[in-house]
Short mmCIF file of C-alpha atoms in Angstrom, two decimals:
data_model
loop_
_atom_site.label_atom_id
_atom_site.label_comp_id
_atom_site.label_asym_id
_atom_site.label_seq_id
_atom_site.Cartn_x
_atom_site.Cartn_y
_atom_site.Cartn_z
CA MET A 1 0.00 0.00 0.00
CA ALA A 2 1.45 3.34 -1.07
CA THR A 3 1.76 6.13 1.46
CA ASP A 4 0.07 9.37 0.46
CA ALA A 5 2.06 12.58 0.17
CA GLN A 6 0.30 14.32 3.07
CA THR A 7 1.14 11.49 5.50
CA SER A 8 4.75 11.55 4.32
CA ARG A 9 4.95 15.33 4.73
CA THR A 10 3.47 15.14 8.24
CA VAL A 11 5.93 12.45 9.35
CA VAL A 12 8.90 14.39 7.97
CA GLU A 13 7.70 17.65 9.54
CA LYS A 14 7.60 15.80 12.89
CA LEU A 15 11.13 14.56 12.21
CA LEU A 16 12.37 18.09 11.53
CA GLU A 17 10.68 19.45 14.65
CA ARG A 18 12.21 16.73 16.84
CA LEU A 19 15.63 17.23 15.24
CA GLY A 20 15.34 20.93 16.07
CA ARG A 21 14.80 20.23 19.74
CA GLN A 22 17.35 17.39 19.80
CA ASP A 23 14.90 14.71 20.90
CA PRO A 24 16.61 11.42 19.97
CA ASP A 25 13.89 9.20 21.44
CA GLY A 26 11.16 11.19 19.69
CA ILE A 27 13.06 10.92 16.41
CA GLN A 28 13.53 7.19 16.85
CA GLU A 29 9.81 6.54 17.35
CA LEU A 30 9.12 7.90 13.84
CA PHE A 31 11.05 5.00 12.29
CA SER A 32 9.88 1.50 11.41
CA GLU A 33 11.34 -1.53 13.22
CA ALA A 34 13.41 -2.47 10.14
CA ILE A 35 15.12 0.44 8.40
CA ASP A 36 17.48 1.15 5.53
CA TRP A 37 19.71 3.90 6.95
CA GLN A 38 22.91 5.08 5.31
CA VAL A 39 25.17 7.96 6.33
CA PRO A 40 28.41 7.81 4.35
CA GLY A 41 31.63 8.87 5.98
CA SER A 42 34.85 7.82 7.58
CA ASP A 43 35.30 4.94 10.01
CA ALA A 44 36.94 7.58 12.24
CA LEU A 45 33.53 9.27 12.63
CA PRO A 46 31.54 6.88 14.86
CA TRP A 47 28.09 8.08 13.84
CA THR A 48 28.52 7.36 10.12
CA GLY A 49 27.60 4.11 8.45
CA ARG A 50 24.68 1.82 8.00
CA ARG A 51 21.86 1.03 10.42
CA THR A 52 19.08 -1.49 10.00
CA ARG A 53 16.96 -1.32 13.19
CA ARG A 54 14.87 1.39 14.87
CA GLU A 55 16.79 1.07 18.15
CA GLU A 56 19.94 2.27 16.35
CA VAL A 57 18.42 5.67 15.51
CA ALA A 58 18.62 7.45 18.90
CA PRO A 59 22.23 6.31 19.50
CA TYR A 60 23.17 7.81 16.13
CA PHE A 61 22.20 11.26 17.40
CA THR A 62 23.50 10.85 20.94
CA THR A 63 26.84 9.76 19.47
CA MET A 64 26.99 12.52 16.84
CA TRP A 65 25.70 15.61 18.64
CA PRO A 66 28.51 15.90 21.23
CA HIS A 67 31.01 16.16 18.35
CA PHE A 68 29.41 19.45 17.21
CA ALA A 69 29.79 22.66 19.22
CA HIS A 70 26.49 23.19 21.03
CA GLY A 71 24.51 26.18 19.80
CA GLN A 72 26.75 26.77 16.79
CA SER A 73 24.98 24.61 14.21
CA LYS A 74 22.81 26.07 11.50
CA VAL A 75 20.50 24.20 9.15
CA VAL A 76 18.93 25.97 6.20
CA LEU A 77 16.15 23.90 4.63
CA GLU A 78 16.02 24.92 1.00
CA ARG A 79 13.41 22.54 -0.34
CA LEU A 80 11.14 19.69 0.68
CA VAL A 81 9.95 17.54 -2.21
CA VAL A 82 7.23 14.97 -1.54
CA ASP A 83 6.06 12.33 -4.00
CA GLY A 84 3.88 9.72 -2.32
CA GLY A 85 6.07 7.94 0.22
CA ASP A 86 9.29 9.51 -1.07
CA VAL A 87 10.56 12.71 0.54
CA VAL A 88 13.71 14.56 -0.45
CA LEU A 89 15.10 17.33 1.74
CA LEU A 90 17.62 19.73 0.26
CA ALA A 91 19.48 21.77 2.85
CA VAL A 92 22.77 23.35 3.86
CA PHE A 93 24.34 22.34 7.19
CA THR A 94 26.91 24.44 9.02
CA HIS A 95 28.56 22.97 12.11
CA THR A 96 31.67 23.46 14.20
CA ALA A 97 33.68 20.36 15.04
CA VAL A 98 34.45 20.29 18.78
CA ALA A 99 37.75 18.43 18.39
CA SER A 100 39.29 20.83 15.86
CA GLY A 101 37.27 24.01 16.33
CA LYS A 102 36.78 24.11 12.54
CA GLU A 103 33.52 25.37 11.13
CA PHE A 104 32.32 23.62 7.99
CA THR A 105 29.41 23.97 5.62
CA THR A 106 28.07 21.25 3.36
CA PRO A 107 25.10 20.98 1.04
CA VAL A 108 22.91 18.04 2.00
CA ALA A 109 20.29 15.91 0.34
CA MET A 110 18.32 13.46 2.44
CA HIS A 111 16.09 10.81 0.87
CA LEU A 112 13.43 9.46 3.20
CA VAL A 113 10.79 6.84 2.44
CA VAL A 114 7.63 6.68 4.54
CA GLU A 115 5.47 3.56 4.61
CA GLY A 116 2.52 3.02 6.90
CA GLY A 117 3.21 6.28 8.72
CA ARG A 118 6.81 5.31 9.63
CA ILE A 119 10.16 6.13 8.07
CA VAL A 120 11.65 2.98 6.53
CA ARG A 121 14.57 4.56 4.69
CA MET A 122 16.95 7.44 5.36
CA HIS A 123 19.91 8.04 3.09
CA LEU A 124 22.02 11.14 3.67
CA TYR A 125 24.15 12.66 0.93
CA GLU A 126 26.67 15.32 1.92
CA ASP A 127 30.21 16.46 1.19
CA THR A 128 31.89 13.76 3.26
CA LEU A 129 35.38 15.07 2.46
CA THR A 130 34.53 18.47 3.96
CA VAL A 131 33.16 16.77 7.09
CA ALA A 132 36.22 14.51 7.44
CA GLU A 133 38.59 17.45 7.00
CA ALA A 134 36.78 19.43 9.70
CA PHE A 135 37.40 16.54 12.06
CA ASP A 136 41.01 16.17 10.85
CA VAL A 137 40.36 12.65 9.53
CA GLY A 138 40.18 13.45 5.78
#
């Protein structure tokens, strides 16, 4: 059964709101039990990689967030494209790496798939070289 665009938009808007208030448990509950999650990056960055289960979502954020200087991140959402269960976010992220003090900016595309009111897929596309260099691992 295909998910309608309004349901997909509502789920993703909840995701964005919970991301904004850094609510890892609230974010996690939006995901299906089995997920297709991919965040490319370096093995030196412990939050990157593949995840396949809902219970891996909150630890992603609680592992990642401490590596970014608190209160210094900026996310500019440029576009939200919804087509049935597929949602694509286009944004620009700016963060400061705690370990190096380097600020970095990367364009980001995120492909989410919503089925049955839950997110089943999240693939993040960003300039992984810029991120790695900010953390002195590139």
